N, CA and C of each residue as an Amber inpcrd file, in Angstrom:
protein
   546
   0.8440000  -1.1710000   0.0000000   0.0000000   0.0000000   0.0000000
   0.8880000   1.2320000   0.0000000   0.5750000   2.1640000  -0.8560000
   1.3810000   3.3690000  -0.9930000   1.0800000   4.3280000   0.1460000
   2.1250000   4.8730000   0.7110000   1.9750000   5.8180000   1.8100000
   1.6230000   7.1900000   1.2780000   0.9070000   7.9880000   2.0910000
   0.5100000   9.3270000   1.6910000   1.5990000  10.3530000   1.9430000
   2.6700000   9.9620000   2.5700000   3.7560000  10.8990000   2.8530000
   4.9090000  10.6300000   1.9050000   5.6940000  11.6610000   1.6290000
   6.8100000  11.5000000   0.7010000   8.0890000  11.0670000   1.3980000
   8.0710000  10.9760000   2.7260000   9.2640000  10.5670000   3.4590000
   9.5230000   9.0810000   3.2510000  10.7770000   8.6910000   3.2000000
  11.0830000   7.2630000   3.0730000  10.5270000   6.4870000   4.2660000
  10.1250000   5.2580000   4.0200000   9.5460000   4.4120000   5.0550000
  10.4890000   4.2480000   6.2420000  11.7850000   4.1100000   5.9540000
  12.7540000   3.9230000   7.0330000  12.7550000   5.1200000   7.9800000
  12.6510000   6.3270000   7.4210000  12.6590000   7.5300000   8.2370000
  11.3780000   7.6200000   9.0790000  10.2250000   7.2630000   8.4750000
   8.9540000   7.3090000   9.2130000   8.9730000   6.3330000  10.3880000
   9.5970000   5.1800000  10.1980000   9.5910000   4.1820000  11.2630000
  10.4270000   4.6170000  12.4610000  11.3230000   5.6000000  12.2660000
  12.1340000   6.0920000  13.3680000  11.4390000   7.2170000  14.1350000
  10.3950000   7.8000000  13.5270000   9.6630000   8.8750000  14.1860000
   8.8520000   8.3240000  15.3480000   8.5260000   9.2010000  16.2540000
   7.6450000   8.8150000  17.3430000   6.2170000   8.7800000  16.7960000
   5.5590000   7.6330000  16.8120000   4.2280000   7.5350000  16.2190000
   3.1660000   8.1770000  17.1140000   2.0360000   8.4850000  16.4810000
   0.8700000   8.9690000  17.2250000   0.4140000   7.8250000  18.1310000
   0.4110000   8.0090000  19.4570000   0.0760000   6.9080000  20.3560000
  -1.3940000   6.4980000  20.3010000  -2.2430000   7.3230000  19.6650000
  -3.6720000   7.0050000  19.6110000  -4.0740000   6.2060000  18.3820000
  -3.2140000   6.1480000  17.3570000  -3.5500000   5.4620000  16.1130000
  -2.4180000   4.5460000  15.7070000  -2.7560000   3.3600000  15.2550000
  -1.7580000   2.4190000  14.7750000  -1.5780000   2.6290000  13.2850000
  -0.3720000   2.9130000  12.8730000  -0.0240000   3.0590000  11.4630000
   0.7510000   1.8020000  11.0770000   0.2050000   0.9620000  10.1810000
   0.8730000  -0.3020000   9.8460000   2.2020000  -0.1200000   9.1340000
   2.5270000   1.1030000   8.6900000   3.8170000   1.3300000   8.0270000
   4.9140000   1.6470000   9.0320000   4.5620000   1.7740000  10.3030000
   5.5430000   2.0560000  11.3570000   5.6680000   0.8140000  12.2400000
   6.8830000   0.4850000  12.5910000   7.1290000  -0.7000000  13.4050000
   6.3610000  -0.6350000  14.7280000   5.7070000  -1.7200000  15.1290000
   5.0060000  -1.7480000  16.4220000   5.9450000  -1.4910000  17.5960000
   7.2300000  -1.7320000  17.4020000   8.1980000  -1.5220000  18.4840000
   8.4110000  -0.0410000  18.7890000   7.9650000   0.8420000  17.8900000
   8.1310000   2.2890000  18.0920000   7.0710000   2.8740000  19.0240000
   6.0570000   2.1090000  19.3560000   4.9960000   2.6050000  20.2360000
   5.4200000   2.3810000  21.6860000   5.6090000   3.4540000  22.4760000
   6.1370000   3.3180000  23.8350000   5.2240000   2.5250000  24.7730000
   3.9180000   2.5870000  24.5580000   2.9740000   1.8740000  25.4390000
   2.2850000   0.7180000  24.7240000   2.9020000   0.1920000  23.7010000
   2.2760000  -0.8680000  22.9230000   1.3710000  -0.2660000  21.8510000
   0.8960000  -1.0910000  20.9630000   0.0700000  -0.5870000  19.8720000
  -1.3400000  -0.2790000  20.3840000  -1.9350000   0.8120000  19.8800000
  -3.2790000   1.1810000  20.3080000  -4.3280000   0.2700000  19.6940000
  -5.5380000   0.2960000  20.2470000  -6.6310000  -0.5180000  19.7330000
  -7.1930000   0.0430000  18.4270000  -7.0850000   1.3490000  18.2330000
  -7.6410000   1.9840000  17.0460000  -6.5830000   2.0200000  15.9580000
  -6.9900000   1.6840000  14.7180000  -6.0680000   1.6540000  13.5990000
  -6.0740000   2.9840000  12.8620000  -4.9200000   3.3360000  12.3120000
  -4.7870000   4.5340000  11.5050000  -5.7260000   4.4280000  10.3110000
  -6.4760000   5.4860000  10.0400000  -7.3590000   5.4820000   8.8920000
  -8.7030000   4.8270000   9.1390000  -8.9830000   4.4050000  10.3640000
 -10.2830000   3.8160000  10.6470000 -11.3690000   4.8540000  10.4180000
 -12.5290000   4.4110000   9.9440000 -13.6220000   5.3300000   9.6720000
 -14.1060000   6.0090000  10.9330000 -14.2870000   7.2940000  10.8360000
 -14.9040000   8.0600000  11.9110000 -16.3940000   8.1300000  11.6020000
 -17.2140000   7.4860000  12.4050000 -18.6460000   7.4140000  12.1310000
 -19.4450000   8.4830000  12.8650000 -18.7740000   9.4190000  13.5370000
 -19.4960000  10.4090000  14.3320000 -20.3510000  11.3390000  13.4800000
 -19.9690000  11.6080000  12.2440000 -20.7420000  12.5060000  11.3900000
 -21.5980000  11.7820000  10.3670000 -21.6140000  10.4690000  10.3960000
 -22.4130000   9.7230000   9.4400000 -23.8970000   9.8410000   9.7770000
 -24.6970000   9.9350000   8.7370000 -26.1490000   9.9550000   8.8910000
 -26.6810000   8.5510000   8.6680000 -27.7500000   8.2460000   9.3770000
 -28.4280000   6.9560000   9.2030000 -29.6660000   7.1990000   8.3420000
 -29.6580000   6.6180000   7.1510000 -30.7680000   6.7840000   6.2210000
 -31.5690000   5.4880000   6.1870000 -32.8420000   5.6010000   6.5320000
 -33.7320000   4.4500000   6.4630000 -34.3470000   4.3660000   5.0800000
 -34.3400000   3.1780000   4.5040000 -34.9400000   2.9590000   3.1930000
 -36.0290000   1.9140000   3.3760000 -37.2610000   2.2830000   3.0080000
 -38.3900000   1.3670000   3.1110000 -38.8010000   0.9390000   1.7130000
 -38.4830000  -0.3060000   1.3550000 -38.9060000  -0.8680000   0.0690000
 -40.3380000  -1.3680000   0.2350000 -41.2330000  -0.8740000  -0.6070000
 -42.6660000  -1.1800000  -0.4670000 -43.1750000  -1.8970000  -1.7100000
 -43.8120000  -3.0490000  -1.5090000 -44.5170000  -3.6940000  -2.6120000
 -45.9840000  -3.8400000  -2.2260000 -46.7460000  -4.5210000  -3.0690000
 -48.1790000  -4.6720000  -2.8270000 -48.4600000  -5.5690000  -1.6320000
 -47.7200000  -6.6490000  -1.5450000 -48.0140000  -7.6910000  -0.5550000
 -48.7740000  -8.8080000  -1.2510000 -48.5780000 -10.0240000  -0.8020000
 -49.1600000 -11.1720000  -1.4900000 -49.5410000 -12.2700000  -0.5110000
 -50.4790000 -13.1070000  -0.9370000 -50.7930000 -14.3110000  -0.1630000
 -49.7200000 -15.3770000  -0.4070000 -48.9660000 -15.2110000  -1.5030000
 -47.8720000 -16.1100000  -1.8430000 -46.6370000 -15.6820000  -1.0480000
 -46.2670000 -16.4730000  -0.0680000 -45.1580000 -16.1110000   0.8240000
 -43.8380000 -15.9400000   0.0730000 -43.6550000 -16.6800000  -1.0220000
 -42.4170000 -16.5400000  -1.7990000 -42.3000000 -15.1250000  -2.3760000
 -43.4080000 -14.5270000  -2.7580000 -43.3740000 -13.1480000  -3.2620000
 -42.9560000 -12.1830000  -2.1600000 -43.4810000 -12.3680000  -0.9690000
 -43.1260000 -11.5130000   0.1610000 -41.6640000 -11.7000000   0.5590000
 -41.1940000 -12.9360000   0.4990000 -39.7890000 -13.2260000   0.8060000
 -38.8540000 -12.5930000  -0.2210000 -39.3050000 -12.4870000  -1.4570000
 -38.4900000 -11.8710000  -2.5040000 -38.1930000 -10.4120000  -2.1520000
 -39.1880000  -9.6890000  -1.6240000 -38.9490000  -8.2980000  -1.2450000
 -37.9610000  -8.2230000  -0.0850000 -38.0720000  -9.1500000   0.8780000
 -37.1010000  -9.1800000   1.9800000 -35.6880000  -9.4200000   1.4520000
 -35.5790000 -10.2990000   0.4840000 -34.2690000 -10.5820000  -0.1140000
 -33.7400000  -9.3540000  -0.8600000 -34.6150000  -8.6500000  -1.5700000
 -34.1940000  -7.4200000  -2.2480000 -33.7310000  -6.3710000  -1.2340000
 -34.4100000  -6.2840000  -0.1100000 -33.9990000  -5.3400000   0.9360000
 -32.6080000  -5.7050000   1.4560000 -32.3670000  -6.9870000   1.6650000
 -31.0480000  -7.4370000   2.1230000 -29.9800000  -7.1060000   1.0820000
 -30.2770000  -7.4100000  -0.1730000 -29.3180000  -7.1510000  -1.2460000
 -29.0630000  -5.6510000  -1.4150000 -30.1150000  -4.8470000  -1.3160000
 -29.9260000  -3.4060000  -1.4400000 -29.0980000  -2.8610000  -0.2750000
 -29.3110000  -3.4010000   0.8990000 -28.5060000  -2.9820000   2.0480000
 -27.0250000  -3.2310000   1.7690000 -26.7000000  -4.4180000   1.2570000
 -25.3050000  -4.7400000   0.9310000 -24.7880000  -3.8320000  -0.1810000
 -25.6110000  -3.6050000  -1.1900000 -25.2280000  -2.7910000  -2.3440000
 -24.9840000  -1.3380000  -1.9490000 -25.7990000  -0.8310000  -1.0530000
 -25.7370000   0.5890000  -0.7020000 -24.7880000   0.8910000   0.4470000
 -24.2240000  -0.1260000   1.0530000 -23.3290000   0.0900000   2.1910000
 -21.9430000   0.4670000   1.7140000 -21.8160000   1.7240000   1.3050000
 -20.5160000   2.2120000   0.8650000 -20.3320000   3.6430000   1.3310000
 -19.1270000   3.9590000   1.7090000 -18.7910000   5.3320000   2.0600000
 -19.7420000   6.0170000   3.0250000 -19.7630000   7.3140000   2.9380000
 -20.5200000   8.2860000   3.6980000 -21.4960000   7.8880000   4.7570000
 -22.6550000   7.4070000   4.4000000 -23.7380000   7.2420000   5.3580000
 -24.0630000   5.7790000   5.6220000 -24.8470000   5.5610000   6.6450000
 -25.2690000   4.2130000   7.0170000 -26.6830000   4.0090000   6.5050000
 -26.8800000   2.9870000   5.6950000 -28.1940000   2.6850000   5.1330000
 -28.8340000   1.5610000   5.9480000 -30.0590000   1.8060000   6.3890000
 -30.8370000   0.8070000   7.1070000 -32.0330000   0.4970000   6.2200000
 -32.1290000  -0.7410000   5.7290000 -33.1320000  -1.0870000   4.7240000
 -34.1470000  -2.0530000   5.3190000 -35.4190000  -1.7650000   5.0490000
 -36.5230000  -2.5620000   5.5770000 -37.5230000  -2.8020000   4.4520000
 -38.1200000  -3.9780000   4.4080000 -39.1890000  -4.2920000   3.4560000
 -40.5370000  -4.0970000   4.1410000 -41.5260000  -3.6650000   3.3600000
 -42.8920000  -3.5210000   3.8780000 -43.8850000  -3.7490000   2.7410000
 -45.1030000  -4.0960000   3.1240000 -46.1430000  -4.3930000   2.1390000
 -47.3220000  -3.4430000   2.3230000 -47.8970000  -3.0300000   1.1920000
 -49.0230000  -2.1110000   1.2350000 -50.2400000  -2.7570000   1.8980000
 -50.4730000  -4.0180000   1.5810000 -51.6000000  -4.7490000   2.1730000
 -51.3310000  -6.2510000   2.1290000 -52.1820000  -7.0010000   2.7150000
 -52.2110000  -8.4640000   2.7140000 -51.1570000  -9.0960000   3.6230000
 -49.9110000  -8.6500000   3.5650000 -48.8300000  -9.3010000   4.3090000
 -48.1800000  -8.3170000   5.2820000 -47.4550000  -8.8740000   6.2250000
 -46.6820000  -8.0710000   7.1780000 -45.2000000  -8.2130000   6.8620000
 -44.4220000  -7.2210000   7.2080000 -44.7850000  -6.0010000   7.9130000
 -45.5160000  -5.0140000   6.9970000 -46.4320000  -4.2820000   7.5860000
 -47.1600000  -3.2390000   6.8600000 -46.2680000  -2.0110000   6.7220000
 -46.7250000  -1.0460000   5.9730000 -45.9510000   0.1990000   5.8230000
 -45.7530000   0.8780000   7.1800000 -46.8090000   1.0560000   7.9980000
 -46.5690000   1.6600000   9.3200000 -45.6020000   0.8470000  10.1840000
 -45.6770000  -0.4800000  10.1280000 -44.7400000  -1.3200000  10.8900000
 -43.3130000  -1.1410000  10.3880000 -43.1430000  -1.0350000   9.0810000
 -41.8130000  -0.8120000   8.5100000 -41.2490000   0.5370000   8.9180000
 -42.0950000   1.5730000   8.9030000 -41.6470000   2.8960000   9.3390000
 -41.2310000   2.8720000  10.8010000 -42.0150000   2.1940000  11.6300000
 -41.7060000   2.0900000  13.0660000 -40.3760000   1.3700000  13.2800000
 -40.1480000   0.3100000  12.5360000 -38.8810000  -0.4180000  12.6450000
 -37.6980000   0.4950000  12.3090000 -37.8360000   1.3010000  11.2710000
 -36.7600000   2.2280000  10.9090000 -36.5700000   3.2910000  11.9800000
 -37.6610000   3.8040000  12.5360000 -37.5500000   4.7840000  13.6230000
 -36.8220000   4.1910000  14.8180000 -37.1090000   2.9270000  15.1180000
 -36.4510000   2.2470000  16.2360000 -34.9500000   2.0600000  15.9920000
 -34.5310000   2.1780000  14.7310000 -33.1110000   2.0660000  14.3710000
 -32.4210000   3.4350000  14.3790000 -33.1150000   4.4530000  14.8990000
 -32.5550000   5.8150000  15.0280000 -32.0670000   6.3990000  13.7090000
 -32.8860000   6.2600000  12.6620000 -32.5050000   6.8470000  11.3770000
 -32.7590000   8.3530000  11.3990000 -32.0180000   9.0830000  10.5560000
 -32.1470000  10.5300000  10.4630000 -33.1420000  10.9570000   9.3960000
 -33.4690000  10.0540000   8.5010000 -34.3970000  10.3110000   7.4020000
 -34.9260000   8.9680000   6.9340000 -36.1340000   8.9720000   6.3630000
 -36.6790000   7.7470000   5.7800000 -37.0120000   8.0300000   4.3220000
 -36.5020000   7.1690000   3.4460000 -36.8030000   7.2440000   2.0220000
 -37.6500000   6.0190000   1.6760000 -38.8880000   6.2630000   1.2800000
 -39.8090000   5.1830000   0.9060000 -39.6930000   4.9490000  -0.5990000
 -39.5470000   3.7020000  -0.9850000 -39.4410000   3.3700000  -2.4090000
 -40.5110000   2.3620000  -2.7950000 -41.4970000   2.8120000  -3.5990000
 -42.5070000   1.8740000  -4.1020000 -41.8970000   0.9550000  -5.1610000
 -41.8460000  -0.3050000  -4.8580000 -41.3070000  -1.3030000  -5.7850000
 -42.4630000  -1.7810000  -6.6680000 -42.8850000  -0.8840000  -7.5590000
 -44.0100000  -1.1200000  -8.4560000 -43.5850000  -0.7980000  -9.8760000
 -44.1340000  -1.5440000 -10.8510000 -43.8010000  -1.2950000 -12.2400000
 -44.6130000  -0.1590000 -12.8410000 -45.8420000   0.0140000 -12.4160000
 -46.6820000   1.0670000 -12.9550000 -46.3220000   2.4050000 -12.3190000
 -45.9470000   3.3520000 -13.1690000 -45.5220000   4.6510000 -12.6550000
 -46.7010000   5.5350000 -12.2520000 -47.8860000   5.2610000 -12.7730000
 -49.0240000   6.1340000 -12.5250000 -50.2390000   5.4040000 -11.9610000
 -50.0510000   4.2080000 -11.4750000 -51.1800000   3.4440000 -10.9470000
 -51.7180000   4.0310000  -9.6480000 -52.9260000   3.6180000  -9.2840000
 -53.5860000   4.1400000  -8.0910000 -52.8200000   3.8270000  -6.8090000
 -52.2430000   2.6480000  -6.7110000 -51.4910000   2.2990000  -5.4950000
 -50.3320000   3.2710000  -5.2830000 -49.6110000   3.5890000  -6.3600000
 -48.4430000   4.4730000  -6.2710000 -48.8460000   5.9290000  -6.0740000
 -49.8820000   6.3600000  -6.7760000 -50.2410000   7.7780000  -6.7390000
 -51.1830000   8.1470000  -5.5930000 -51.9670000   7.1850000  -5.0720000
 -52.9340000   7.5100000  -4.0200000 -52.7660000   6.6820000  -2.7450000
 -52.8230000   5.3580000  -2.8860000 -52.8810000   4.4840000  -1.7060000
 -51.6320000   4.5640000  -0.8330000 -50.4560000   4.3960000  -1.4310000
 -49.2170000   4.4010000  -0.6540000 -48.9590000   5.7660000  -0.0190000
 -49.1050000   6.8790000  -0.7590000 -48.9250000   8.1790000  -0.0910000
 -49.8900000   8.3780000   1.0870000 -51.1270000   7.9200000   0.9490000
 -52.0990000   8.0670000   2.0420000 -51.6890000   7.2340000   3.2550000
 -51.2410000   6.0030000   3.0200000 -50.8100000   5.1380000   4.1250000
 -49.5950000   5.7460000   4.8290000 -48.6510000   6.2610000   4.0450000
 -47.4460000   6.8790000   4.6290000 -47.8360000   8.1140000   5.4400000
 -48.6850000   8.9790000   4.8870000 -49.1000000  10.1910000   5.6080000
 -49.8400000   9.8650000   6.9000000 -50.7190000   8.8540000   6.8630000
 -51.4180000   8.4360000   8.0860000 -50.4310000   7.9220000   9.1290000
 -49.4310000   7.1540000   8.6740000 -48.4290000   6.6110000   9.5990000
 -47.5660000   7.7190000  10.1890000 -47.2200000   8.7190000   9.3870000
 -46.4370000   9.8510000   9.8950000 -47.1930000  10.5180000  11.0360000
 -48.4970000  10.6930000  10.8440000 -49.3200000  11.3160000  11.8990000
 -49.4530000  10.4160000  13.1190000 -49.8250000   9.1620000  12.9030000
 -50.0820000   8.2760000  14.0450000 -48.8180000   7.9220000  14.8130000
 -47.6800000   7.8570000  14.1350000 -46.4110000   7.5470000  14.8080000
 -45.6950000   8.8040000  15.2750000 -46.2570000   9.9560000  14.9550000
 -45.6860000  11.2480000  15.3280000 -44.2300000  11.3490000  14.8650000
 -44.0300000  11.0520000  13.5900000 -42.6820000  11.0600000  13.0130000
 -42.2150000  12.5030000  12.8230000 -41.0480000  12.8130000  13.3630000
 -40.5170000  14.1790000  13.3010000 -39.3180000  14.3170000  12.3660000
 -38.8830000  13.2320000  11.7490000 -37.7620000  13.2870000  10.8080000
 -38.3210000  13.3530000   9.3860000 -37.5050000  13.7580000   8.4180000
 -37.9970000  13.7940000   7.0340000 -38.3700000  12.4000000   6.5350000
 -39.5050000  12.3200000   5.8560000 -39.9510000  11.1010000   5.1790000
 -40.2550000  11.5050000   3.7490000 -39.5250000  10.9280000   2.8050000
 -39.7250000  11.2400000   1.3940000 -40.0330000   9.9450000   0.6480000
 -40.6430000  10.0960000  -0.5240000 -40.9860000   8.9340000  -1.3380000
 -40.3900000   9.1090000  -2.7220000 -39.7240000   8.0820000  -3.2160000
 -39.1410000   8.1050000  -4.5560000 -40.2350000   7.8190000  -5.5840000
 -39.8880000   8.0060000  -6.8320000 -40.7360000   7.5270000  -7.9120000
 -40.6510000   5.9960000  -7.8830000 -41.6640000   5.3040000  -8.3880000
 -41.5820000   3.8390000  -8.4120000 -40.5190000   3.3700000  -9.4030000
 -40.0290000   2.1770000  -9.1740000 -38.9710000   1.6360000 -10.0330000
 -39.4160000   1.6240000 -11.4940000 -40.6890000   1.4290000 -11.7690000
 -41.2000000   1.3950000 -13.1430000 -41.1540000   2.7200000 -13.8550000
 -40.8900000   3.7930000 -13.1460000 -40.8150000   5.1170000 -13.7860000
 -39.5020000   5.3150000 -14.5340000 -38.5470000   4.4470000 -14.3160000
 -37.2410000   4.5570000 -14.9820000 -37.2850000   3.7980000 -16.3100000
 -37.8690000   4.4470000 -17.3200000 -38.1400000   3.7980000 -18.6020000
 -36.8850000   3.2360000 -19.2440000 -35.7990000   3.9940000 -19.2920000
 -34.5770000   3.5020000 -19.9280000 -34.0700000   2.2320000 -19.2500000
 -34.0970000   2.2330000 -17.9260000 -33.6580000   1.0530000 -17.1900000
 -34.5980000  -0.1340000 -17.4630000 -35.8910000   0.1460000 -17.5240000
 -36.8560000  -0.9190000 -17.7840000 -36.6520000  -1.5000000 -19.1870000
 -36.3560000  -0.6420000 -20.1730000 -36.1090000  -1.1230000 -21.5410000
 -34.8820000  -2.0260000 -21.5660000 -33.8580000  -1.6430000 -20.8450000
 -32.6590000  -2.4820000 -20.7780000 -32.9500000  -3.8310000 -20.1350000
 -33.7450000  -3.8290000 -19.0660000 -34.0940000  -5.0840000 -18.3950000
 -34.9360000  -5.9680000 -19.3040000 -35.9240000  -5.3650000 -19.9940000
 -36.7690000  -6.1390000 -20.9170000 -35.9150000  -6.7160000 -22.0330000
 -35.0580000  -5.8870000 -22.6060000 -34.1890000  -6.3580000 -23.6980000
 -33.3080000  -7.5160000 -23.2430000 -32.7350000  -7.3950000 -22.0670000
 -31.8790000  -8.4510000 -21.5350000 -32.6480000  -9.7610000 -21.3680000
 -33.8480000  -9.6690000 -20.8310000 -34.6600000 -10.8760000 -20.6160000
 -35.1440000 -11.4800000 -21.9310000 -35.4930000 -10.6330000 -22.9160000
 -35.9060000 -11.1430000 -24.2340000 -34.7300000 -11.8580000 -24.8880000
 -33.5510000 -11.2460000 -24.8680000 -32.3700000 -11.8690000 -25.4620000
 -32.0570000 -13.2050000 -24.7940000 -32.1780000 -13.2360000 -23.4900000
 -31.8580000 -14.4510000 -22.7310000 -32.8670000 -15.5720000 -23.0040000
 -34.1260000 -15.2150000 -23.2100000 -35.1930000 -16.2100000 -23.3270000
 -35.4900000 -16.6610000 -24.7580000 -35.2000000 -15.8270000 -25.7270000
 -35.5370000 -16.1410000 -27.1010000 -34.6830000 -17.2790000 -27.6410000
 -35.3550000 -18.2550000 -28.2580000 -34.6060000 -19.3480000 -28.8900000
 -34.0580000 -18.9220000 -30.2390000 -34.7450000 -18.0080000 -30.9290000
 -34.2980000 -17.5370000 -32.2390000 -33.1200000 -16.5720000 -32.0860000
 -33.2410000 -15.6140000 -31.1630000 -32.1800000 -14.6260000 -30.9920000
 -30.9060000 -15.2310000 -30.4250000 -31.0300000 -16.2720000 -29.6460000
 -29.8310000 -16.8830000 -29.0510000 -29.0200000 -17.6690000 -30.0660000
 -29.6180000 -17.9750000 -31.2420000 -28.9000000 -18.7220000 -32.2850000
 -27.9300000 -17.8280000 -33.0480000 -28.1730000 -16.5200000 -33.0250000
 -27.3430000 -15.6260000 -33.8310000 -26.1020000 -15.1740000 -33.1170000
């Protein structure tokens, strides 16, 4: 690993190290009280924000469909866990299955998030569930749970036409017996 200083490594190892941080480029023998527990360059999480993400689908009597949303929430959590902020991801269903949208919001609040971003996992960009039902459920939950942090809602995944065209094209190419011959 390349050092951020222009001094030769040998010279740095002779310097008196910062006793509060362990720098792996400096010999452990240079620390007068032994090596510290904290490593040089460790992330400082004091200024990180906790962003709650609520993935919302319709809900189903088919448990495999409900489990799919939970799996997407897990995968999105892994995907979004980079740099800056801490993402807390929860799945919720508009109706039929639990957790409900209010239950999902409560779970995120219990995780001490600084903001909640609700994402309707729906293909229809202008359907009644996306334009009326989900906003009403979220607004009722904000009132009943007395939520004091920002709660915003994204456009549904189906509103991203270019991305949807790419996904459709990929699936058509993969499934077609005629196109796969060429």
